[in-house]
PDB file of C-alpha atoms in Angstrom:
ATOM      1  CA  MET Q   1       6.351  14.135  -3.361  1.00 94.00           C
ATOM      2  CA  LEU Q   2       5.353  13.693   0.128  1.00 95.00           C
ATOM      3  CA  ILE Q   3       1.970  14.895   1.390  1.00 95.00           C
ATOM      4  CA  ASN Q   4       0.074  14.919   4.824  1.00 95.00           C
ATOM      5  CA  SER Q   5      -2.377  12.078   5.128  1.00 93.00           C
ATOM      6  CA  GLU Q   6      -4.404  10.122   7.338  1.00 93.00           C
ATOM      7  CA  TRP Q   7      -4.199   6.285   8.149  1.00 92.00           C
ATOM      8  CA  SER Q   8      -6.876   4.481  10.272  1.00 89.00           C
ATOM      9  CA  GLY Q   9      -7.949   8.006  11.552  1.00 90.00           C
ATOM     10  CA  LYS Q  10      -4.384   8.906  12.690  1.00 92.00           C
ATOM     11  CA  PRO Q  11      -2.275  11.610  11.080  1.00 93.00           C
ATOM     12  CA  SER Q  12       0.292  10.150   8.801  1.00 95.00           C
ATOM     13  CA  PHE Q  13       2.149  11.083   5.369  1.00 95.00           C
ATOM     14  CA  ARG Q  14       2.277   9.561   1.945  1.00 95.00           C
ATOM     15  CA  ALA Q  15       4.441   9.680  -1.084  1.00 94.00           C
ATOM     16  CA  ILE Q  16       2.692  10.161  -4.386  1.00 94.00           C
ATOM     17  CA  PRO Q  17       4.371  10.211  -7.915  1.00 93.00           C
ATOM     18  CA  VAL Q  18       4.751  13.695  -9.729  1.00 91.00           C
ATOM     19  CA  SER Q  19       6.012  12.011 -13.120  1.00 90.00           C
ATOM     20  CA  GLU Q  20       5.540   8.972 -15.128  1.00 89.00           C
ATOM     21  CA  ALA Q  21       9.181   7.936 -14.602  1.00 87.00           C
ATOM     22  CA  SER Q  22       8.282   7.142 -10.651  1.00 88.00           C
ATOM     23  CA  PRO Q  23       8.956   3.768  -9.694  1.00 86.00           C
ATOM     24  CA  TYR Q  24       5.904   3.382  -7.302  1.00 91.00           C
ATOM     25  CA  VAL Q  25       2.323   4.161  -7.441  1.00 93.00           C
ATOM     26  CA  GLU Q  26       2.157   5.198  -3.798  1.00 94.00           C
ATOM     27  CA  CYS Q  27       3.797   5.010  -0.587  1.00 95.00           C
ATOM     28  CA  ILE Q  28       2.016   5.063   2.820  1.00 96.00           C
ATOM     29  CA  PHE Q  29       3.308   5.510   6.310  1.00 96.00           C
ATOM     30  CA  ASP Q  30       1.209   3.398   9.036  1.00 95.00           C
ATOM     31  CA  PRO Q  31       1.746   5.352  12.212  1.00 93.00           C
ATOM     32  CA  GLU Q  32       0.787   2.378  14.417  1.00 93.00           C
ATOM     33  CA  SER Q  33       2.994  -0.158  13.482  1.00 93.00           C
ATOM     34  CA  LYS Q  34       5.705   2.392  12.033  1.00 94.00           C
ATOM     35  CA  VAL Q  35       5.966   0.597   8.694  1.00 96.00           C
ATOM     36  CA  PHE Q  36       6.597   2.511   5.310  1.00 96.00           C
ATOM     37  CA  VAL Q  37       4.646   0.625   2.672  1.00 96.00           C
ATOM     38  CA  VAL Q  38       5.811   1.115  -1.022  1.00 96.00           C
ATOM     39  CA  ILE Q  39       3.394  -0.025  -3.800  1.00 95.00           C
ATOM     40  CA  SER Q  40       5.609  -0.370  -6.883  1.00 93.00           C
ATOM     41  CA  LYS Q  41       4.632  -0.302 -10.556  1.00 92.00           C
ATOM     42  CA  GLN Q  42       5.561  -3.760 -10.840  1.00 91.00           C
ATOM     43  CA  LYS Q  43       2.704  -6.314 -10.922  1.00 93.00           C
ATOM     44  CA  ARG Q  44       2.537 -10.038 -10.042  1.00 93.00           C
ATOM     45  CA  ASN Q  45       0.150 -12.612  -9.916  1.00 95.00           C
ATOM     46  CA  THR Q  46      -1.561 -14.160  -6.863  1.00 93.00           C
ATOM     47  CA  LEU Q  47      -4.092 -16.262  -5.995  1.00 93.00           C
ATOM     48  CA  GLN Q  48      -6.899 -15.107  -3.733  1.00 92.00           C
ATOM     49  CA  MET Q  49     -10.403 -16.737  -2.665  1.00 93.00           C
ATOM     50  CA  LEU Q  50     -13.156 -14.388  -3.507  1.00 93.00           C
ATOM     51  CA  PRO Q  51     -16.921 -14.905  -3.096  1.00 93.00           C
ATOM     52  CA  LYS Q  52     -18.662 -16.977  -5.599  1.00 94.00           C
ATOM     53  CA  LEU Q  53     -21.171 -15.078  -7.611  1.00 93.00           C
ATOM     54  CA  ASP Q  54     -24.487 -16.296  -9.506  1.00 92.00           C
ATOM     55  CA  GLU Q  55     -25.311 -15.139 -12.900  1.00 93.00           C
ATOM     56  CA  TYR Q  56     -26.652 -11.733 -11.284  1.00 94.00           C
ATOM     57  CA  GLY Q  57     -23.450 -10.760  -9.233  1.00 92.00           C
ATOM     58  CA  GLN Q  58     -24.786 -11.942  -6.073  1.00 92.00           C
ATOM     59  CA  PRO Q  59     -22.954 -13.903  -3.661  1.00 92.00           C
ATOM     60  CA  VAL Q  60     -23.714 -17.590  -3.537  1.00 92.00           C
ATOM     61  CA  THR Q  61     -24.504 -19.078  -0.166  1.00 90.00           C
ATOM     62  CA  GLY Q  62     -24.535 -22.595   1.308  1.00 84.00           C
ATOM     63  CA  THR Q  63     -25.261 -24.415   4.485  1.00 86.00           C
ATOM     64  CA  LYS Q  64     -21.660 -23.220   5.663  1.00 86.00           C
ATOM     65  CA  GLY Q  65     -21.968 -19.798   4.680  1.00 88.00           C
ATOM     66  CA  MET Q  66     -20.649 -17.763   1.761  1.00 90.00           C
ATOM     67  CA  LYS Q  67     -19.165 -19.964  -0.964  1.00 93.00           C
ATOM     68  CA  GLN Q  68     -15.750 -18.961  -2.324  1.00 93.00           C
ATOM     69  CA  GLU Q  69     -13.600 -19.798  -5.225  1.00 93.00           C
ATOM     70  CA  ARG Q  70      -9.991 -19.182  -6.086  1.00 95.00           C
ATOM     71  CA  HIS Q  71      -9.195 -16.534  -8.613  1.00 93.00           C
ATOM     72  CA  LYS Q  72      -5.777 -15.591 -10.287  1.00 95.00           C
ATOM     73  CA  LEU Q  73      -5.333 -11.850  -9.722  1.00 93.00           C
ATOM     74  CA  GLU Q  74      -2.841  -9.307 -10.982  1.00 93.00           C
ATOM     75  CA  VAL Q  75      -1.772  -6.933  -8.230  1.00 91.00           C
ATOM     76  CA  PHE Q  76       0.982  -4.186  -7.675  1.00 93.00           C
ATOM     77  CA  GLN Q  77       3.966  -5.662  -5.786  1.00 94.00           C
ATOM     78  CA  GLU Q  78       4.359  -4.098  -2.003  1.00 95.00           C
ATOM     79  CA  TYR Q  79       7.307  -3.621  -0.148  1.00 95.00           C
ATOM     80  CA  TYR Q  80       7.306  -3.116   3.485  1.00 97.00           C
ATOM     81  CA  ILE Q  81      10.172  -1.049   5.226  1.00 97.00           C
ATOM     82  CA  SER Q  82      10.150  -1.134   9.058  1.00 95.00           C
ATOM     83  CA  ASP Q  83      13.715  -0.028   9.869  1.00 95.00           C
ATOM     84  CA  VAL Q  84      13.607   3.892  10.429  1.00 93.00           C
ATOM     85  CA  GLU Q  85      16.943   4.425   8.889  1.00 95.00           C
ATOM     86  CA  SER Q  86      15.948   2.557   5.865  1.00 96.00           C
ATOM     87  CA  ILE Q  87      12.685   4.604   5.610  1.00 95.00           C
ATOM     88  CA  LYS Q  88      14.914   7.864   5.761  1.00 94.00           C
ATOM     89  CA  GLU Q  89      17.487   6.580   2.987  1.00 95.00           C
ATOM     90  CA  PHE Q  90      14.365   5.535   0.708  1.00 93.00           C
ATOM     91  CA  ILE Q  91      12.938   9.030   1.207  1.00 93.00           C
ATOM     92  CA  ASN Q  92      16.052  10.801   0.644  1.00 92.00           C
ATOM     93  CA  LEU Q  93      16.526   8.715  -2.550  1.00 90.00           C
ATOM     94  CA  VAL Q  94      13.181   9.238  -4.306  1.00 89.00           C
ATOM     95  CA  VAL Q  95      11.301  12.226  -2.742  1.00 90.00           C
ATOM     96  CA  VAL Q  96      11.493  15.704  -4.257  1.00 90.00           C
ATOM     97  CA  ASN Q  97      10.464  17.844  -1.259  1.00 92.00           C
ATOM     98  CA  LYS Q  98      12.855  16.517   1.259  1.00 86.00           C
ATOM     99  CA  GLU Q  99      12.283  19.519   3.414  1.00 91.00           C
ATOM    100  CA  PHE Q 100       8.745  17.960   4.346  1.00 93.00           C
ATOM    101  CA  ASN Q 101       8.797  17.224   8.256  1.00 93.00           C
ATOM    102  CA  TYR Q 102       7.979  13.367   7.903  1.00 93.00           C
ATOM    103  CA  LEU Q 103      10.136  12.466  10.951  1.00 92.00           C
ATOM    104  CA  SER Q 104       7.515  14.032  13.242  1.00 92.00           C
ATOM    105  CA  PHE Q 105       5.219  11.206  11.998  1.00 91.00           C
ATOM    106  CA  ILE Q 106       7.991   8.520  12.725  1.00 89.00           C
ATOM    107  CA  ASN Q 107       9.058   9.756  15.897  1.00 87.00           C
ATOM    108  CA  SER Q 108       5.435  10.544  17.513  1.00 77.00           C
TER     109      SER Q 108
END
């Protein structure tokens, strides 16, 4: 289902799931870059650098600033759609309220 939203202080729209069968967690349109981001339910593992924490949960600092360590994280797979026609096709394929005026956000 498409809803009005805001992204980085600008009017936008999002798609939210209305049933458990939905293939995505959320979709977000970035009005600045004109990219539609689909956050799917599929998960993947990725390595990321995170601040190193002491036994009290505080970041450890050294002579060169905050220390970091690599962690394996499970994240949702993201897909980026930048082609306007592809965005329209995706929305027409999965959205239940097709009458929502999402084109006003894409064309502005």
